[in-house]
Structure formats: C-alpha cells, structure tokens
XYZ file of C-alpha atoms in Angstrom:
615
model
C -50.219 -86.227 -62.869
C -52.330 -83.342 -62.915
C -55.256 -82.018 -65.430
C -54.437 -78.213 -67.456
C -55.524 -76.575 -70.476
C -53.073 -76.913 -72.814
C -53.136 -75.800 -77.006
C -53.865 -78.578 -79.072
C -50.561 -78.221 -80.737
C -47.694 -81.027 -81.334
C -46.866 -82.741 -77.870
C -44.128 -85.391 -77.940
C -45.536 -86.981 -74.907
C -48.469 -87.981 -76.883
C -46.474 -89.428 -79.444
C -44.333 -91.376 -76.683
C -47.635 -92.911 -75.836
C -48.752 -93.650 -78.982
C -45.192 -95.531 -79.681
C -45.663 -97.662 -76.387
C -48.729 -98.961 -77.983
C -46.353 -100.109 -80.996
C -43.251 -101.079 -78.697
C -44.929 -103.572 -76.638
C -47.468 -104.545 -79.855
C -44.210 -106.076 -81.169
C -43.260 -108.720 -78.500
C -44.990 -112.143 -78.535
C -45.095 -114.736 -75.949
C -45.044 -117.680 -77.635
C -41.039 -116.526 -79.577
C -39.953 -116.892 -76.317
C -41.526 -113.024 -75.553
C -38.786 -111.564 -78.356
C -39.606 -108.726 -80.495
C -40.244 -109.386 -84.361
C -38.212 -107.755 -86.660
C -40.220 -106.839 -89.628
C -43.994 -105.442 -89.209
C -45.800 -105.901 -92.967
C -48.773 -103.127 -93.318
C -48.212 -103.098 -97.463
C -49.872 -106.682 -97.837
C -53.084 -108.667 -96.526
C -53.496 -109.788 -93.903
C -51.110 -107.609 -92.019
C -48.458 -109.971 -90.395
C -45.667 -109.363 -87.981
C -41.978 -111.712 -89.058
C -39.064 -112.972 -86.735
C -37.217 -114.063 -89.641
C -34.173 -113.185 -88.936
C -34.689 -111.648 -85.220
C -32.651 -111.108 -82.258
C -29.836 -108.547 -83.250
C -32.379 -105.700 -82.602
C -34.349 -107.000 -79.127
C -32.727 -104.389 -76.964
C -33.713 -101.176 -79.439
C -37.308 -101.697 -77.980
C -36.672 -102.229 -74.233
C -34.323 -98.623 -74.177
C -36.776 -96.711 -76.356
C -39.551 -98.268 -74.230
C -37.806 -96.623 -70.875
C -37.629 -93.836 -72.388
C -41.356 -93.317 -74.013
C -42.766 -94.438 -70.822
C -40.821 -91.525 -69.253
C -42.130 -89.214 -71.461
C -45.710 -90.293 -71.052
C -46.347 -91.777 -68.017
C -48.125 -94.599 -70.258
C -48.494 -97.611 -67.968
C -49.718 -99.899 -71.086
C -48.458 -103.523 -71.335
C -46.302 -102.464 -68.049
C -45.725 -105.635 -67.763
C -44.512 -106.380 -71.257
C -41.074 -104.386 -70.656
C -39.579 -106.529 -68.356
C -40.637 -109.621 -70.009
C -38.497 -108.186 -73.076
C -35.516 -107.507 -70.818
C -34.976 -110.696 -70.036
C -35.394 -112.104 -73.357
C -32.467 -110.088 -73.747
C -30.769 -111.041 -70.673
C -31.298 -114.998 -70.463
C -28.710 -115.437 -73.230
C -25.646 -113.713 -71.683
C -23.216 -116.301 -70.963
C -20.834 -116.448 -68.242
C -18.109 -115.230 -70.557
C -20.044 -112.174 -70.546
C -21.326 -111.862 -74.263
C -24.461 -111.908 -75.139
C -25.114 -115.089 -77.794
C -27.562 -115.148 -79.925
C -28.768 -118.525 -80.009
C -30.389 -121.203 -82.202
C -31.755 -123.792 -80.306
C -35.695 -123.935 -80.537
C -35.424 -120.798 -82.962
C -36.258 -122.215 -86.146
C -36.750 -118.202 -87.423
C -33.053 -117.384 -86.818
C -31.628 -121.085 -87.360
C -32.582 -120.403 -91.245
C -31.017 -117.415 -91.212
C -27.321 -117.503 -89.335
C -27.329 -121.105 -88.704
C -24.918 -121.029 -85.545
C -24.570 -118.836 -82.782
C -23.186 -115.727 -82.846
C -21.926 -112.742 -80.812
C -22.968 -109.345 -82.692
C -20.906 -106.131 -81.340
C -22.965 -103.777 -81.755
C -26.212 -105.047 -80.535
C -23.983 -106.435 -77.506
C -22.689 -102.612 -76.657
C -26.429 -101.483 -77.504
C -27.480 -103.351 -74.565
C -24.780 -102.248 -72.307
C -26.349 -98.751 -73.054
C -29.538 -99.757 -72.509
C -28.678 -101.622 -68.785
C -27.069 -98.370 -67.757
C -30.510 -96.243 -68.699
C -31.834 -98.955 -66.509
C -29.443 -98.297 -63.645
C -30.354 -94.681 -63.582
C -34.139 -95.216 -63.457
C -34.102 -97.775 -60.570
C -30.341 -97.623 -58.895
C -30.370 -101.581 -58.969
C -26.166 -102.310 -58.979
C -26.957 -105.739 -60.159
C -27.050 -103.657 -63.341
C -23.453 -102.734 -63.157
C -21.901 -105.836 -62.283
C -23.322 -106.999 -65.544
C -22.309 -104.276 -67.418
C -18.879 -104.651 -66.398
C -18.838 -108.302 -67.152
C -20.174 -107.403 -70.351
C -17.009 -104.822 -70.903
C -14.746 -107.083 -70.341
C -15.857 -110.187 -72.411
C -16.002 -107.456 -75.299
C -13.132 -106.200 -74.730
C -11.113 -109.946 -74.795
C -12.891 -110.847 -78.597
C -11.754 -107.244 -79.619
C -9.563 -107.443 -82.666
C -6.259 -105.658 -81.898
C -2.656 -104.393 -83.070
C -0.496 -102.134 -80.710
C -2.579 -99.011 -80.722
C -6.159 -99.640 -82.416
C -8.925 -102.203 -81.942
C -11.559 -102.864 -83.939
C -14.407 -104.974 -84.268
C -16.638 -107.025 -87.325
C -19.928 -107.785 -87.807
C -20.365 -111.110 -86.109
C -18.859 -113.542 -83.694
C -20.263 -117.370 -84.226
C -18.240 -119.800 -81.924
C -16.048 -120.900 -84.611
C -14.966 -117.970 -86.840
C -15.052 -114.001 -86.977
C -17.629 -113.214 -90.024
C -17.432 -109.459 -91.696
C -20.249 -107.869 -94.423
C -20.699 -104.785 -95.975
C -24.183 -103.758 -94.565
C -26.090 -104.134 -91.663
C -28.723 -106.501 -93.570
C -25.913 -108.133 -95.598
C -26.097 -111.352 -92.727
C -29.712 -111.946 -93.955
C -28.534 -113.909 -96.977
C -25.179 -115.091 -95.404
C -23.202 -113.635 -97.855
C -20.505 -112.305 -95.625
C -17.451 -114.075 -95.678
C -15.424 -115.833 -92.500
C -11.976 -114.014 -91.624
C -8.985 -115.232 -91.220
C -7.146 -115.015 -87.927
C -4.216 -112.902 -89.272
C -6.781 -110.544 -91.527
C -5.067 -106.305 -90.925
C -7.634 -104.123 -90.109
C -10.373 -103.333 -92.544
C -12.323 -100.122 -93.522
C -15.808 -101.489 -94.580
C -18.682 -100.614 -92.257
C -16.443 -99.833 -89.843
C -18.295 -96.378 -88.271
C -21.842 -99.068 -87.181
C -19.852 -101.917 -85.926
C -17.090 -99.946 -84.234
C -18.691 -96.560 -83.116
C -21.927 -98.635 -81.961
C -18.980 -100.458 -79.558
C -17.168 -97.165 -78.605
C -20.062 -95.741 -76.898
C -20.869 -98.888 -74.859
C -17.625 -98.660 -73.722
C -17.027 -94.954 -72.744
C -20.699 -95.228 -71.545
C -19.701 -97.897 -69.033
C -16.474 -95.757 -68.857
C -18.732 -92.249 -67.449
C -20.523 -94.531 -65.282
C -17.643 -97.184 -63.011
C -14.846 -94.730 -64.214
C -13.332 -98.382 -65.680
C -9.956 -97.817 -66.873
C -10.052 -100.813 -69.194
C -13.247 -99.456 -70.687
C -11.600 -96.553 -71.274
C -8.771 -97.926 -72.810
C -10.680 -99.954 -75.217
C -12.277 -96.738 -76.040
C -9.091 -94.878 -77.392
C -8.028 -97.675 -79.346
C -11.544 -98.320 -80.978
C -11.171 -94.187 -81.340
C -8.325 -94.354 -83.004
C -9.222 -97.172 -85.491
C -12.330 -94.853 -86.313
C -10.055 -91.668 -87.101
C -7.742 -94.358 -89.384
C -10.304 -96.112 -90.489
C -12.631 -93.258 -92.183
C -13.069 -92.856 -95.782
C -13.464 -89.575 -97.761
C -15.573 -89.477 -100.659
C -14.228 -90.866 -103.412
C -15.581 -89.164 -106.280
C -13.167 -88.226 -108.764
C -14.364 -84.747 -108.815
C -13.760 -84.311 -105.097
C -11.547 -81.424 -104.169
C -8.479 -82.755 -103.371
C -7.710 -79.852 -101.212
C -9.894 -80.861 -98.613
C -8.443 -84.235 -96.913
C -11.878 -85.172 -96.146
C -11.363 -88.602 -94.152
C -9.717 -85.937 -91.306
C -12.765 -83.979 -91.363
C -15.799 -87.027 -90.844
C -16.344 -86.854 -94.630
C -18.025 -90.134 -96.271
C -20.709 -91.761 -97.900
C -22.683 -94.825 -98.142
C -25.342 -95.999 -96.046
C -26.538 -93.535 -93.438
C -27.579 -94.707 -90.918
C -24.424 -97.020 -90.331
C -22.559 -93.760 -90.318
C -24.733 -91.496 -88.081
C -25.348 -94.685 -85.517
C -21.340 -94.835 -85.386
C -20.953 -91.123 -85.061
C -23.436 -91.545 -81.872
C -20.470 -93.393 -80.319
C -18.184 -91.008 -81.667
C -19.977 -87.900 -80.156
C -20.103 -89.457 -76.417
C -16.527 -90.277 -76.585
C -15.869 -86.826 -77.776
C -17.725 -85.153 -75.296
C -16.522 -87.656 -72.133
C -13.080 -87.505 -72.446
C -12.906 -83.581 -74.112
C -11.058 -85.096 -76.906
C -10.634 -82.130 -79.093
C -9.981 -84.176 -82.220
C -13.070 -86.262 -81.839
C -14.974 -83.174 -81.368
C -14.199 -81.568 -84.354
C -14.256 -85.094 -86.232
C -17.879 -85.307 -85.146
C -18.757 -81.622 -86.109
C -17.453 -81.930 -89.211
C -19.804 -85.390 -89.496
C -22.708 -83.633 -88.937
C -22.492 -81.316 -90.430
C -21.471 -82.543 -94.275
C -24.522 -85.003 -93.398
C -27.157 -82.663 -93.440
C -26.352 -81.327 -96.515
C -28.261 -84.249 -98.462
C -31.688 -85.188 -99.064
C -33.899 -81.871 -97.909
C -32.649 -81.181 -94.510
C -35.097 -78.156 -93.278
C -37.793 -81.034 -92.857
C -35.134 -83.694 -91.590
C -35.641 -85.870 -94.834
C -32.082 -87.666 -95.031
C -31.273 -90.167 -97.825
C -30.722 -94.102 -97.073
C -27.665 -94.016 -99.050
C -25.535 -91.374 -100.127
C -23.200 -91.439 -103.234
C -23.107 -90.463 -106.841
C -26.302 -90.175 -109.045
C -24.695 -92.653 -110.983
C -24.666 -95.562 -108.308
C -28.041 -94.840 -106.808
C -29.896 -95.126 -110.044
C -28.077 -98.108 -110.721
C -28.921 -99.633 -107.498
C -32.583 -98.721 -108.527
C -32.613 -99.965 -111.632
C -30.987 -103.603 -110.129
C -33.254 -103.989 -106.870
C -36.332 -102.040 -107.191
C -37.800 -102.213 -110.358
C -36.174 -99.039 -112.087
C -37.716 -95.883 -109.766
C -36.166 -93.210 -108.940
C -35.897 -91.504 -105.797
C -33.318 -93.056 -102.384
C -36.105 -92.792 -100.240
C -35.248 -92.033 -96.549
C -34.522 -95.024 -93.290
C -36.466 -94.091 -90.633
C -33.131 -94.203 -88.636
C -31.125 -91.339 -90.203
C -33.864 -88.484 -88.877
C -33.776 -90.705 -85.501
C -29.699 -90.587 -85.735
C -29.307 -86.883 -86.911
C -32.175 -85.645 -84.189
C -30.045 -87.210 -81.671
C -26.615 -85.814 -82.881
C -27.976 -82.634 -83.361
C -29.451 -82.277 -79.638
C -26.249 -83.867 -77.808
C -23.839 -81.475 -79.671
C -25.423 -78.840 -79.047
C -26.378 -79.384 -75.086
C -22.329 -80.251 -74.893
C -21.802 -76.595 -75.934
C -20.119 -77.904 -80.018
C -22.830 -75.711 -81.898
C -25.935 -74.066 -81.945
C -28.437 -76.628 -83.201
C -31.344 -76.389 -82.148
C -32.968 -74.916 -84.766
C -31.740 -78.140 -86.686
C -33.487 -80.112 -83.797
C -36.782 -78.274 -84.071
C -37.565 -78.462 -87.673
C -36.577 -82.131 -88.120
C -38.584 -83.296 -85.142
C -41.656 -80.894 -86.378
C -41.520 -82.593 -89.644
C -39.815 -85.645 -90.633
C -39.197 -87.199 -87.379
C -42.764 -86.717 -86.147
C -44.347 -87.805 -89.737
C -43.065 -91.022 -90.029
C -45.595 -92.250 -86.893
C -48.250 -93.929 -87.873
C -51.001 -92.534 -86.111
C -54.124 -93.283 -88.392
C -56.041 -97.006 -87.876
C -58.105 -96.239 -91.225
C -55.363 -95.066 -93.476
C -53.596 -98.431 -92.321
C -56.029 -100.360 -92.829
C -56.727 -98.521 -96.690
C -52.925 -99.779 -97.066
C -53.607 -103.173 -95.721
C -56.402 -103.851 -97.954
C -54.822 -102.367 -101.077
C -51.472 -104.021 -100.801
C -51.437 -107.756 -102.250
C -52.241 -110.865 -100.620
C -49.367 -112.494 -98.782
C -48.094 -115.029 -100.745
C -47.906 -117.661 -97.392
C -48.191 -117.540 -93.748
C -45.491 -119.132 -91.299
C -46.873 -119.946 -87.876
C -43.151 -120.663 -86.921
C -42.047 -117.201 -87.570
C -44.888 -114.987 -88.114
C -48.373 -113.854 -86.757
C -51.648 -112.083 -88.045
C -52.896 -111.207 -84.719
C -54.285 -107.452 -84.152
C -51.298 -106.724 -86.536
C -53.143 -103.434 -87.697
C -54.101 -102.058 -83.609
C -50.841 -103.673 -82.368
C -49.043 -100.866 -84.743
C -50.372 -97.624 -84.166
C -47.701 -95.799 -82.948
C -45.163 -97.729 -84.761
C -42.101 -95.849 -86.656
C -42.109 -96.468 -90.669
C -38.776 -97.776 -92.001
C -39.329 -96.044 -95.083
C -40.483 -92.754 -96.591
C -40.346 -90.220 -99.766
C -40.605 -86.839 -99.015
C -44.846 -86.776 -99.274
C -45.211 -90.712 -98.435
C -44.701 -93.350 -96.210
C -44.183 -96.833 -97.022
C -46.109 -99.365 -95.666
C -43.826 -101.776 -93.347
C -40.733 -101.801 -90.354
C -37.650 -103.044 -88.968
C -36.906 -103.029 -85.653
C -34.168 -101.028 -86.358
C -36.145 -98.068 -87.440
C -39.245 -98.941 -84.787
C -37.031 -98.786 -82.209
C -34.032 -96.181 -83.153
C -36.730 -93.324 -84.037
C -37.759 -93.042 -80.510
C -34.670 -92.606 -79.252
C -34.417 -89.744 -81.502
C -37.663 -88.432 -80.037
C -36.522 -88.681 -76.012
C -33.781 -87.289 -76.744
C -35.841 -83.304 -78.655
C -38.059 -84.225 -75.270
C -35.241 -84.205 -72.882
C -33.746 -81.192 -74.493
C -36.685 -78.983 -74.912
C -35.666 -77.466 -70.827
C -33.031 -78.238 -68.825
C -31.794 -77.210 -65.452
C -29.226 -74.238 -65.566
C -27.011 -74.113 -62.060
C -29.349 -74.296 -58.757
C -31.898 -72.251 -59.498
C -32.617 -71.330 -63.251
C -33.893 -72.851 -66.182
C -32.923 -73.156 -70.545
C -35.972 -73.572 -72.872
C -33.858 -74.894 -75.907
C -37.087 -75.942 -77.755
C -40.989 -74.160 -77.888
C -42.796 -77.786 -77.777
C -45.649 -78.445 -75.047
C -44.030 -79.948 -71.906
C -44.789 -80.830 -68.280
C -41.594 -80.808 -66.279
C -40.550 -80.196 -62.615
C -39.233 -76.530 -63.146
C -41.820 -75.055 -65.377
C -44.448 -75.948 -67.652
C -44.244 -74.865 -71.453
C -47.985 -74.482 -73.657
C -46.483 -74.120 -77.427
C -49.361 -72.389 -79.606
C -46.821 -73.072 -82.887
C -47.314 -73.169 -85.332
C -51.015 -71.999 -84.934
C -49.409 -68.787 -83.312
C -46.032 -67.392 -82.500
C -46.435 -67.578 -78.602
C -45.584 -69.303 -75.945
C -46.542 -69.486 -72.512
C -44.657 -70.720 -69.373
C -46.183 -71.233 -65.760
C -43.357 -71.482 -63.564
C -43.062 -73.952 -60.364
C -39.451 -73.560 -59.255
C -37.171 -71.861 -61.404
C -35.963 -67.958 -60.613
C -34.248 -67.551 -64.050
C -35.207 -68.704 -67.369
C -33.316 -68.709 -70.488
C -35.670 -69.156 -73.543
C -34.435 -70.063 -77.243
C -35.879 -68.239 -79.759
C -36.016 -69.817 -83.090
C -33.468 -68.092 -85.639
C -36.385 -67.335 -87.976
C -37.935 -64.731 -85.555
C -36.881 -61.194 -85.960
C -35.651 -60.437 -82.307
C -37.016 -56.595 -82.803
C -40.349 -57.665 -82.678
C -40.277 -60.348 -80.081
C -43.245 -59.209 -76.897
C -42.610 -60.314 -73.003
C -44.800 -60.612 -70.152
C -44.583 -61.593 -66.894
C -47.646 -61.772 -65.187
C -49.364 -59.525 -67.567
C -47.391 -56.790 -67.426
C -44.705 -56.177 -70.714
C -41.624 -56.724 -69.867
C -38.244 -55.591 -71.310
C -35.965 -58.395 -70.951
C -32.074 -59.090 -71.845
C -31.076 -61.702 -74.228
C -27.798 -63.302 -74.870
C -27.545 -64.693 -78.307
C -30.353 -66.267 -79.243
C -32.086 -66.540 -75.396
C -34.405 -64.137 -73.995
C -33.720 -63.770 -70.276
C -36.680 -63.506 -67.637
C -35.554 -63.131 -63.914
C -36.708 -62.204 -60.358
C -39.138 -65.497 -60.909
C -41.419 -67.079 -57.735
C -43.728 -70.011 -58.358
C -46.428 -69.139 -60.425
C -45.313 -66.815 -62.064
C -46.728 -66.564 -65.830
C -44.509 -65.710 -68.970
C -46.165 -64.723 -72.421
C -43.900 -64.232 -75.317
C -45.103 -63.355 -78.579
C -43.252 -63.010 -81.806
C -44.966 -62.901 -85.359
C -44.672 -65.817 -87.115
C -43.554 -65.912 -90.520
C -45.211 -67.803 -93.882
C -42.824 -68.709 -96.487
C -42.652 -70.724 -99.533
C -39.320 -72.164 -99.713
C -37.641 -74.654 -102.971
C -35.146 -77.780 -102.567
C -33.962 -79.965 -104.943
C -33.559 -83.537 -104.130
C -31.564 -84.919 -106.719
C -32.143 -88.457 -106.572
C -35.985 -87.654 -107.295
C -34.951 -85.309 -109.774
C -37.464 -83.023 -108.184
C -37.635 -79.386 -106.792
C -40.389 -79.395 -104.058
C -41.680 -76.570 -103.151
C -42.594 -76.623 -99.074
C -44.984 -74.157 -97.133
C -43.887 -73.286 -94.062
C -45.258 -71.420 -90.552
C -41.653 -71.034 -88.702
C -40.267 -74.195 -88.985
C -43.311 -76.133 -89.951
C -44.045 -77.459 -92.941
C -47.951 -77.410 -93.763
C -47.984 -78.481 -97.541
C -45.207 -79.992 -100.278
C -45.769 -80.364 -103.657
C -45.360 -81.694 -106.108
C -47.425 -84.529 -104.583
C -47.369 -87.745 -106.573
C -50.104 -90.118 -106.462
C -48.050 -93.068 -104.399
C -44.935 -93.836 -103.124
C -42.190 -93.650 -106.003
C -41.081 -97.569 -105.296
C -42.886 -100.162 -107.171
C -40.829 -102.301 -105.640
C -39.210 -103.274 -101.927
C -37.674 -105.317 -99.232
C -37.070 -105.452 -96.056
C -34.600 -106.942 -93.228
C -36.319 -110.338 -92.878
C -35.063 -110.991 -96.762
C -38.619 -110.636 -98.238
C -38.963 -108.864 -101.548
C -42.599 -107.099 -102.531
C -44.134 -105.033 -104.609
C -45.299 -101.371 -102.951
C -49.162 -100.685 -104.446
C -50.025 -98.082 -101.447
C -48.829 -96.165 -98.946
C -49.482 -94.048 -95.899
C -49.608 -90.079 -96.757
C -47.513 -87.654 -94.920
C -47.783 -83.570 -94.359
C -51.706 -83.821 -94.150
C -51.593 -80.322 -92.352
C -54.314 -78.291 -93.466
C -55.272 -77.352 -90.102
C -52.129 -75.573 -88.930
C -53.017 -72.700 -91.392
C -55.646 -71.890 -88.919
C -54.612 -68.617 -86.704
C -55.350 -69.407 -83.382
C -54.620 -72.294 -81.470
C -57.529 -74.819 -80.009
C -57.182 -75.793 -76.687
C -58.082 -78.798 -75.060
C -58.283 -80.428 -71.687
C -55.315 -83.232 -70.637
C -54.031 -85.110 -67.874
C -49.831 -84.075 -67.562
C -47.119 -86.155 -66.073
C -44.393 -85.335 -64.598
C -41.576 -87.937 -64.666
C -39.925 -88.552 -61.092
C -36.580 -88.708 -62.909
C -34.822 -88.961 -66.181
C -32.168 -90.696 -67.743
C-alpha cells in the first residue's frame, strides 16, 4: 500500500471495494450466516429475501476473493469465511454438496426435500481451487477431489457422453427448462431409463465441465478428465441451432455454437466450454467456443456490452411480454450476460483465440461498470417511490440497513438508459467475476522480464503502474518498477500515425507489432507517456426488441450520453428469483456522464495496493 497521484478516471479497484461493501451486506447471521438471494430496492422498506436460497451461496465467497484482491478492502474480513463454511458444513461424506431443509423454513417452501444441484456443486469446486491458490492450504484439494468423484458417480451416462440435470433430491433426478423454473416446482421427476436430453443443457452441463477440467489443470486427475470429454461431447451433441424457419440452412449452425434462448445459461456453459478448450488444446472446442462468442455479441447493442436476457424471434419475446410483464416492450438485459461475455471475451483472447480486447474495454467502460449501484440518494429516491411491500417475513427476510448494506451491489436488471431496482445472487455475484477477470487482464507478465498492457484502465501492480487519463484524454502514463519490455495495446479506434511516445521525457520512436506499441531498454523508474488523440463520435444501433435506434456519444470507447432517454424503465411490471411478482414505478439512471466531456483529467490523491498474489 502506498499513496500516488493518480487521474480521477474509472478504477476497477474502487469498484471492487465498493462491491465488498454489497458482498458481505448480503450474508446474515441469524440464516445460519447464508447469503439472501433476492435484494428488493423497487419497494418500501427495502428488504433483503432467502426465499428460495442456497443454490447461489458460493457466487459471493469466489467474487469476494477476488474483489478483495483487487482492493485490498479488509471490510467485514471476517464475514468471508463465515460464508465459506455455510457452504462447506453441508458436504456430505459422499462428497456432494446437499442442500438441506432442516431448520430452513425459506427453502423447505420452495424444494421441499434435499437436493444436489450440479452446477452450483462444480461452482464451488471452482471456487475451493481460487482458494487453494491464495493460501496453498491442501485440505482444499482433498475436498475437491472428493467432490469430483461423488459428481462424477450421480453423472448420467451412455458409452461415450455424460450429462447432467438440474437437480438431485435423494429420491429422484428432477430436470426444468430455466434456471428459475425450480422456484415454482414445476420441473418434472425423470425416469431412470430417460436418453439424453437437449433442454438447458449448456448451464447445467458446461457449469459441470469446468469444475471438472478445473480440478483436472490442478491434481492432473485422470477421472476428472475423463468426465470432462464425455460431458464435452454431450455439449457438441447436445447444441441446438436456431430454429427459425428463415435460418440459412447452409450454415449447420449447432457445429458452429449457434443458439438461442436464455443468455446467460448459454454464456455461463460456454465458460466451461472455453477452459476445456483451452486445457486440453481441443481444436474443436476452440472453434465451437469462437464461434459462441462471437454470434452472441451480435444482439442487443454490443459496443456498450448491453446483451439481451433472452434471445429469439420478435415474435416470442413480445409474446412473453405481453403474458408476464404487463405488455412492454423491450428484453431488458441480466446482469449476468455482460458479467459472462466480459469474461469470455478476456480468457479467449489471453489464450491467444482472438483479438478481443477492444470487446473487453468497451463493455467493462459501459455496461459492465453501469450496472453498480454506487449512489445512496438515488437508491433511496427508488426506495421511497416504489410501493409499499405488501408483507414482511421475519423467517425469510430482513429490513435492516437494506439501503447502506447495497451500495456496491450488481443490478439484475437493466434497459439500455436504466436500471431496475432489485438482485439475484446470481447477477450480484456473477458480475464481479466479470470485473476480476478486465482487472487481471489489463497487464500481465510476458517471459522473465517484460510486460503486456492489454487494457488502458488505472492499475497498481508489481511490474508497473498504469494512470489512465481516458476518456478525459487520450494518454496514458506508466511508471515502471520491474519490467525491461513493455508491450502496450492500443485501442483499434486510435489512428496508429498519430500515436506520441516518451520515455522519460524524451520522444521516442518505438516498434509495434499489431496492435502493441513496444518500449524497451526499461530500468525501474522509468516513465512512459503515450498520447494519441482521442476521437468523438456519434454512433446509431437498433435494438429491436425496443423498437428503438439509440443514438450513443462516444470519447474512444466511452459512452457519455444515449438517447432517446425515456422517462423510466420500460417494465411496468417484474419478478424476480425468489417467485415474487411487482410492479416497477422507478428506477436507478444509468450513463449520467456529463463530466467526461471535460478535456483534461482531475487528479486526486489515493492509497494503492498491490496484491501479494493472484488467482
């Protein structure tokens, strides 16, 4: 920790503090010190719900190691453990991790028995190994691998695939359509003898593949990996094309990661997908997962990261508007997809399959960053304006510093201009992982002695430090520590011809390959200045499902104004993953950016931190 003079420009380590604040605001003590699943800013008082909780505990302890890495935050330090083992103390000796009923009166109304879920199971075997790596405890690994193998013996299986539903309970296999579909127990049991099915088979079963070739890259467990192919395989089977009947049927697109319906169960799966790909340099995988990504940022208005919920025809979205919520138009986005599609588009491109960071920068800029809530008073303006909750559950619920205990937290929900005024621990938990992950990326070590800037955000690291002055200016200044090379990205939207270097106050011609600008012959201290102008532009896209064309101002990959701006949220109606239904009368504005169309950067004074490690 150290104190510099730094612009007062975006910092994701400020914004990993911020969403510590929110992490640990979610656990509660007397729920046995589990995390609530639904956080309710859109009605008064503001209340907190564990309807339905326990499938998403562990997406708060991993994004909490990682936030706390970013920051240094030592907040609620105490908190993080405490929500480990809430985790933890209901892994039986058969390895899985039950969700249980007993004395839990908020999930007994929901699933009624106990269950094994798949994915949150492998979720946590992910998380355990992030553990490992901070604090080299083996106890970690002998529980991962007992958590392998007591996945691997419930797998569903035929002589070359396995596969996986959504739920366990002790007496019967249960499959759904959606994530959320187990809130109303409307999923049906499965018979014994059921052949492999198709529906929601990239969350359940890519969710599983990465625990697996995670624990896999770790113990080199040839069981793991074995499981892994066949869970591989059912995913390549499995996949569905589009099936519009004005697709081209030229394109087979089920080979090519081609699909729609919900997004985030798709880009969570293709997570899984992605590590498996780029662990066991399966050159089918890789391309499968390209081809993923890349037909899933076509939709919504990628350039800000704003990815619809659900994709399909214009037909069945408006139809699914007109039957749940109250006839609007618009699929607004889940918090998740610009957590999921940050993530994808950092890892494929640090494993060498494409050159995305510019897709990285301008969804973490906009989108991924905007969905924070950051403002007490406006959520307090959407507290008070929202309608009075109907009735208060001390079994399942609390009103306690609801509004302070969420600053920081992720929205689950968002239009292009607004955000809506409640969570799921899905999205409160996912989006950060989304955010370590543009951190991580934004320099990396390169062999024993250089260094790759991938992305121009502030950052304190061990090699050099980076001061952004985007998108105030185009410039960028790095103080080096140890590194004798450096490698710096510059964005696509810069014209190379006009790019400036210094070292050490003196200009500089310097060599680039591709898109990096290389600086050499560098000793501690040394000072870098580049400066490139930095472009305005007024750019149009079309979201269909608002039947809208926006038109977004941008400085380089920031957007600083969209209109048209409508006077709320387009949903007059909505409902959330602890099975309440409500009606939307506010909701927290987004792209309030008047300030970056200022010229020059302020500064300001701040303690850094520099992580000891990273995971």
């Amino acid at each position: 920790r150290y104190t510099a003079e730094v612009p007062d420009s975006l910092d994701l380590a400020d914004r990993a503090a911020m969403a510590v604040n929110a992490l640990t605001g979610t656990m509660e003590p007397k729920f046995f010190n589990e995390t609530f699943i639904c956080g309710h800013l859109d009605q008064h008082p503001a209340y907190m719900n564990m309807r339905s909780a326990g499938p998403c505990n562990m997406k708060p302890v991993q994004a909490l190691l990682q936030m706390r890495l970013m920051s240094g935050s030592t907040q609620n330090a105490d908190y993080d453990a405490k929500m480990m083992e809430a985790c933890l103390r209901e892994i039986e000796e058969d390895g899985l991790w039950w969700f249980h009923m007993e004395g839990r009166p908020y999930r007994e109304e929901v699933y009624r028995e106990d269950f094994v879920q798949p994915v949150s199971h492998a979720r946590l075997m992910v998380t355990l190994l992030d553990q490992y790596r901070l604090d080299g405890n083996s106890d970690w690994l002998k529980l991962v691998k007992r958590m392998s193998d007591g996945l691997g013996r419930i797998a569903k299986k035929n002589e070359d695939r396995a596969w996986y539903l959504n739920s366990m309970t002790r007496s019967a296999w249960r499959n759904d359509v959606s994530p959320s579909a187990i809130l109303t127990w409307n999923e049906r049991p499965v018979d014994k003898d059921e052949p492999e099915i198709n529906s929601n088979h990239a969350y359940n079963n890519g969710n599983v593949l990465r625990g697996f070739i995670s624990w896999y890259a770790q113990d080199g467990d040839k069981s793991a990996l074995e499981m892994a192919d066949r869970v591989a395989r059912f995913l390549f089977k499995a996949c569905k094309g589009p099936n519009s009947p004005d697709w081209p049927e030229m394109i087979p697109g089920k080979e090519r990661g081609f699909w729609q319906g919900h997004y985030h169960s798709f880009t969570s799966g293709m997570m899984g997908m992605a590590e498996y790909a780029i662990i066991t340099n399966n050159q089918q995988a890789k391309q499968f997962v390209v081809g993923f990504y890349e037909w899933a940022r076509q939709f919504g208005i990628p350039r800000i990261g704003f990815f619809p919920a659900v994709v399909g025809s214009l037909a069945m979205i408006r139809e699914n508007n007109n039957k749940h919520f109250g006839g609007c138009k618009g699929q607004p986005m889940e918090g998740c997809c610009v957590g999921d599609m940050t993530w994808l588009a950092a890892r494929l491109s640090e494993a060498g399959l494409g050159d995305y960071w510019d897709d990285v920068d301008q969804y973490t800029r906009n989108h991924l960053v905007e969905h924070q809530w950051t403002r007490k008073d406006w959520l307090e303006k959407i507290v008070m304006e929202g309608r009075e909750h109907p009735g208060f559950d001390p079994k399942m619920m609390t009103q306690d510093h609801v509004i302070e205990r969420n600053v920081g937290a992720f929205a689950s929900g968002s239009d292009p201009n607004w955000l809506y005024g409640w969570w799921t621990m899905c999205c409160n938990g996912n989006i950060p992982i989304g955010l370590y992950k543009a951190w991580q990326q934004i320099i990396q070590p390169v062999g024993k002695e250089g260094v790759q800037v991938n992305l121009l955000f502030n950052r304190a690291s061990t090699w050099m430090d980076i001061n952004s002055y985007l998108p105030y200016e185009g410039k960028v200044v790095l103080l080096n520590k140890t590194a004798k090379k450096a490698f710096v990205r510059i964005p696509k939207w810069v014209n190379k011809r006009e790019v400036r270097c210094e070292l050490n106050h003196r200009i500089i011609d310097a060599d680039w390959i591709g898109n990096y600008l290389i600086v050499e012959d560098l000793k501690p201290n040394h000072l870098i200045a580049i400066e490139f102008p930095l472009p305005m532009t007024f750019e149009k896209y079309t979201e269909p499902t608002y039947e809208t064309e926006y038109t977004c101002e941008f400085k380089g990959s920031t957007m600083i104004d969209i209109s048209p701006r409508t006077p709320r949220p387009e949903r007059h109606l909505d409902l959330s993953d602890d099975g309440n239904t409500f009606p939307v009368n506010s909701g927290y504005p987004i792209y309030q950016r008047a300030d970056y169309r200022k010229k020059e950067a302020p500064m300001k004074r701040v303690q850094r931190y520099v992580a000891p490690k990273l995971i």
